[in-house]
């Protein structure tokens, strides 16, 4: 890891520490493109009562807004801790090329935060039902008109 990348990771840790001081959970994240921070985020789970308000997702949202695009294939995500399955999925969804994190799963678990493996925690069932394709067909029709 380069000295500059270490600074980004330290920034994520600082955000996490500040977030604890503000009364929320110890997670911070930074999205970097071409050597510039384009998004930062902290967990707002306690503050907002939203279990999905994670630092990585907040940083990805901020980066997408700042860049006015929905893909981040040229970005690196720096996180104070190992991302949970949801945050990992968000990073994959926008195409983030690399994620670097500081605290590993054991540290996160010792602090009382669950970090389930996706395979262990996923209980998804595909249910065949008429009309399931309709929203996607409408999306495609709309896209063709644009």
mmCIF file of C-alpha atoms in Angstrom:
data_model
loop_
_atom_site.group_PDB
_atom_site.id
_atom_site.type_symbol
_atom_site.label_atom_id
_atom_site.label_comp_id
_atom_site.label_asym_id
_atom_site.label_seq_id
_atom_site.Cartn_x
_atom_site.Cartn_y
_atom_site.Cartn_z
ATOM 1 C CA UNK A 1 0.000 0.000 0.000
ATOM 2 C CA UNK A 2 1.357 3.385 -0.971
ATOM 3 C CA UNK A 3 1.786 6.225 1.503
ATOM 4 C CA UNK A 4 -1.080 8.096 -0.158
ATOM 5 C CA UNK A 5 -3.379 5.063 0.089
ATOM 6 C CA UNK A 6 -2.465 4.733 3.744
ATOM 7 C CA UNK A 7 -3.596 8.343 4.230
ATOM 8 C CA UNK A 8 -6.998 7.498 2.729
ATOM 9 C CA UNK A 9 -7.328 4.509 5.025
ATOM 10 C CA UNK A 10 -6.349 6.661 8.001
ATOM 11 C CA UNK A 11 -9.010 9.168 6.925
ATOM 12 C CA UNK A 12 -11.616 6.396 7.037
ATOM 13 C CA UNK A 13 -10.429 5.521 10.558
ATOM 14 C CA UNK A 14 -10.632 9.172 11.622
ATOM 15 C CA UNK A 15 -14.177 9.380 10.285
ATOM 16 C CA UNK A 16 -15.037 6.260 12.304
ATOM 17 C CA UNK A 17 -13.551 7.711 15.498
ATOM 18 C CA UNK A 18 -15.381 11.007 14.980
ATOM 19 C CA UNK A 19 -18.588 9.071 14.402
ATOM 20 C CA UNK A 20 -18.231 7.305 17.755
ATOM 21 C CA UNK A 21 -17.691 10.685 19.410
ATOM 22 C CA UNK A 22 -20.895 11.864 17.718
ATOM 23 C CA UNK A 23 -22.799 8.937 19.245
ATOM 24 C CA UNK A 24 -22.920 6.499 16.345
ATOM 25 C CA UNK A 25 -21.121 3.357 15.274
ATOM 26 C CA UNK A 26 -17.357 3.050 14.594
ATOM 27 C CA UNK A 27 -17.354 2.904 10.824
ATOM 28 C CA UNK A 28 -16.042 5.347 8.224
ATOM 29 C CA UNK A 29 -15.318 5.075 4.509
ATOM 30 C CA UNK A 30 -13.746 7.064 1.702
ATOM 31 C CA UNK A 31 -14.071 6.672 -2.085
ATOM 32 C CA UNK A 32 -11.101 7.819 -4.147
ATOM 33 C CA UNK A 33 -10.845 8.369 -7.915
ATOM 34 C CA UNK A 34 -7.613 9.477 -9.592
ATOM 35 C CA UNK A 35 -6.030 10.442 -6.284
ATOM 36 C CA UNK A 36 -8.955 12.582 -5.112
ATOM 37 C CA UNK A 37 -11.529 11.870 -2.436
ATOM 38 C CA UNK A 38 -14.917 11.969 -4.156
ATOM 39 C CA UNK A 39 -17.047 10.591 -1.344
ATOM 40 C CA UNK A 40 -16.951 10.069 2.401
ATOM 41 C CA UNK A 41 -19.387 8.387 4.722
ATOM 42 C CA UNK A 42 -20.024 7.240 8.257
ATOM 43 C CA UNK A 43 -22.600 4.939 9.779
ATOM 44 C CA UNK A 44 -25.851 6.652 10.629
ATOM 45 C CA UNK A 45 -27.514 3.531 11.992
ATOM 46 C CA UNK A 46 -27.992 4.788 15.561
ATOM 47 C CA UNK A 47 -28.639 8.419 14.655
ATOM 48 C CA UNK A 48 -31.177 7.717 11.953
ATOM 49 C CA UNK A 49 -32.591 4.401 13.098
ATOM 50 C CA UNK A 50 -31.740 2.948 9.695
ATOM 51 C CA UNK A 51 -29.927 -0.409 9.769
ATOM 52 C CA UNK A 52 -28.818 0.088 6.153
ATOM 53 C CA UNK A 53 -27.108 3.451 6.731
ATOM 54 C CA UNK A 54 -23.556 2.101 6.574
ATOM 55 C CA UNK A 55 -20.390 4.102 5.981
ATOM 56 C CA UNK A 56 -19.450 2.381 2.733
ATOM 57 C CA UNK A 57 -22.908 2.835 1.241
ATOM 58 C CA UNK A 58 -22.942 6.493 2.325
ATOM 59 C CA UNK A 59 -19.509 7.061 0.757
ATOM 60 C CA UNK A 60 -20.589 5.346 -2.480
ATOM 61 C CA UNK A 61 -23.743 7.471 -2.616
ATOM 62 C CA UNK A 62 -21.729 10.647 -2.046
ATOM 63 C CA UNK A 63 -19.238 9.671 -4.755
ATOM 64 C CA UNK A 64 -21.970 8.900 -7.275
ATOM 65 C CA UNK A 65 -23.650 12.241 -6.575
ATOM 66 C CA UNK A 66 -20.356 14.148 -6.768
ATOM 67 C CA UNK A 67 -19.412 12.512 -10.066
ATOM 68 C CA UNK A 68 -22.993 12.484 -11.410
ATOM 69 C CA UNK A 69 -22.776 8.838 -12.422
ATOM 70 C CA UNK A 70 -23.808 5.432 -11.162
ATOM 71 C CA UNK A 71 -20.629 3.491 -11.847
ATOM 72 C CA UNK A 72 -17.309 3.713 -10.057
ATOM 73 C CA UNK A 73 -15.098 1.306 -11.971
ATOM 74 C CA UNK A 74 -12.167 3.686 -11.575
ATOM 75 C CA UNK A 75 -12.621 4.024 -7.805
ATOM 76 C CA UNK A 76 -11.055 2.550 -4.703
ATOM 77 C CA UNK A 77 -13.040 2.234 -1.492
ATOM 78 C CA UNK A 78 -11.171 2.647 1.799
ATOM 79 C CA UNK A 79 -13.029 1.476 4.889
ATOM 80 C CA UNK A 80 -12.251 1.551 8.582
ATOM 81 C CA UNK A 81 -13.392 -2.060 8.864
ATOM 82 C CA UNK A 82 -14.158 -5.128 6.801
ATOM 83 C CA UNK A 83 -17.325 -4.358 4.853
ATOM 84 C CA UNK A 84 -20.443 -6.344 5.634
ATOM 85 C CA UNK A 85 -22.157 -8.328 2.863
ATOM 86 C CA UNK A 86 -24.484 -5.397 2.056
ATOM 87 C CA UNK A 87 -21.608 -2.946 1.679
ATOM 88 C CA UNK A 88 -19.580 -5.455 -0.299
ATOM 89 C CA UNK A 89 -22.574 -5.883 -2.588
ATOM 90 C CA UNK A 90 -22.934 -2.122 -3.029
ATOM 91 C CA UNK A 91 -19.264 -1.862 -4.016
ATOM 92 C CA UNK A 92 -19.652 -4.690 -6.517
ATOM 93 C CA UNK A 93 -22.856 -3.166 -7.895
ATOM 94 C CA UNK A 94 -21.149 0.121 -8.814
ATOM 95 C CA UNK A 95 -18.030 -1.647 -10.069
ATOM 96 C CA UNK A 96 -15.503 -0.439 -7.508
ATOM 97 C CA UNK A 97 -12.222 -1.974 -8.590
ATOM 98 C CA UNK A 98 -10.661 -2.365 -5.159
ATOM 99 C CA UNK A 99 -11.594 -2.152 -1.489
ATOM 100 C CA UNK A 100 -9.020 -1.746 1.271
ATOM 101 C CA UNK A 101 -10.097 -2.016 4.890
ATOM 102 C CA UNK A 102 -8.377 -1.596 8.252
ATOM 103 C CA UNK A 103 -10.037 -3.609 11.047
ATOM 104 C CA UNK A 104 -10.714 -7.235 10.205
ATOM 105 C CA UNK A 105 -13.757 -9.304 11.017
ATOM 106 C CA UNK A 106 -12.392 -10.487 14.382
ATOM 107 C CA UNK A 107 -12.001 -6.897 15.600
ATOM 108 C CA UNK A 108 -15.491 -6.036 14.389
ATOM 109 C CA UNK A 109 -16.958 -9.122 16.092
ATOM 110 C CA UNK A 110 -15.185 -8.378 19.393
ATOM 111 C CA UNK A 111 -16.853 -4.966 19.370
ATOM 112 C CA UNK A 112 -20.225 -6.710 19.121
ATOM 113 C CA UNK A 113 -20.960 -6.228 15.433
ATOM 114 C CA UNK A 114 -22.084 -9.228 13.398
ATOM 115 C CA UNK A 115 -20.270 -9.763 10.130
ATOM 116 C CA UNK A 116 -22.048 -12.768 8.653
ATOM 117 C CA UNK A 117 -20.742 -14.616 5.677
ATOM 118 C CA UNK A 118 -23.055 -14.107 2.732
ATOM 119 C CA UNK A 119 -23.466 -17.839 2.127
ATOM 120 C CA UNK A 120 -24.355 -18.479 5.788
ATOM 121 C CA UNK A 121 -26.807 -15.624 6.160
ATOM 122 C CA UNK A 122 -28.510 -15.577 2.776
ATOM 123 C CA UNK A 123 -31.894 -17.213 2.686
ATOM 124 C CA UNK A 124 -33.272 -16.270 -0.667
ATOM 125 C CA UNK A 125 -35.951 -18.145 -2.532
ATOM 126 C CA UNK A 126 -36.847 -17.537 -6.143
ATOM 127 C CA UNK A 127 -40.614 -17.723 -6.482
ATOM 128 C CA UNK A 128 -42.031 -18.008 -9.990
ATOM 129 C CA UNK A 129 -45.004 -15.677 -10.284
ATOM 130 C CA UNK A 130 -46.917 -14.181 -13.180
ATOM 131 C CA UNK A 131 -46.043 -10.566 -13.873
ATOM 132 C CA UNK A 132 -42.570 -10.665 -12.325
ATOM 133 C CA UNK A 133 -41.013 -9.546 -15.597
ATOM 134 C CA UNK A 134 -43.419 -6.647 -16.182
ATOM 135 C CA UNK A 135 -41.485 -3.921 -14.302
ATOM 136 C CA UNK A 136 -38.358 -4.827 -16.265
ATOM 137 C CA UNK A 137 -40.204 -4.857 -19.557
ATOM 138 C CA UNK A 138 -41.562 -1.400 -18.758
ATOM 139 C CA UNK A 139 -38.046 -0.250 -17.938
ATOM 140 C CA UNK A 140 -36.777 -1.493 -21.274
ATOM 141 C CA UNK A 141 -39.638 0.175 -23.151
ATOM 142 C CA UNK A 142 -38.948 3.427 -21.380
ATOM 143 C CA UNK A 143 -35.244 3.171 -22.139
ATOM 144 C CA UNK A 144 -35.971 2.584 -25.843
ATOM 145 C CA UNK A 145 -38.099 5.754 -25.998
ATOM 146 C CA UNK A 146 -35.294 7.873 -24.539
#
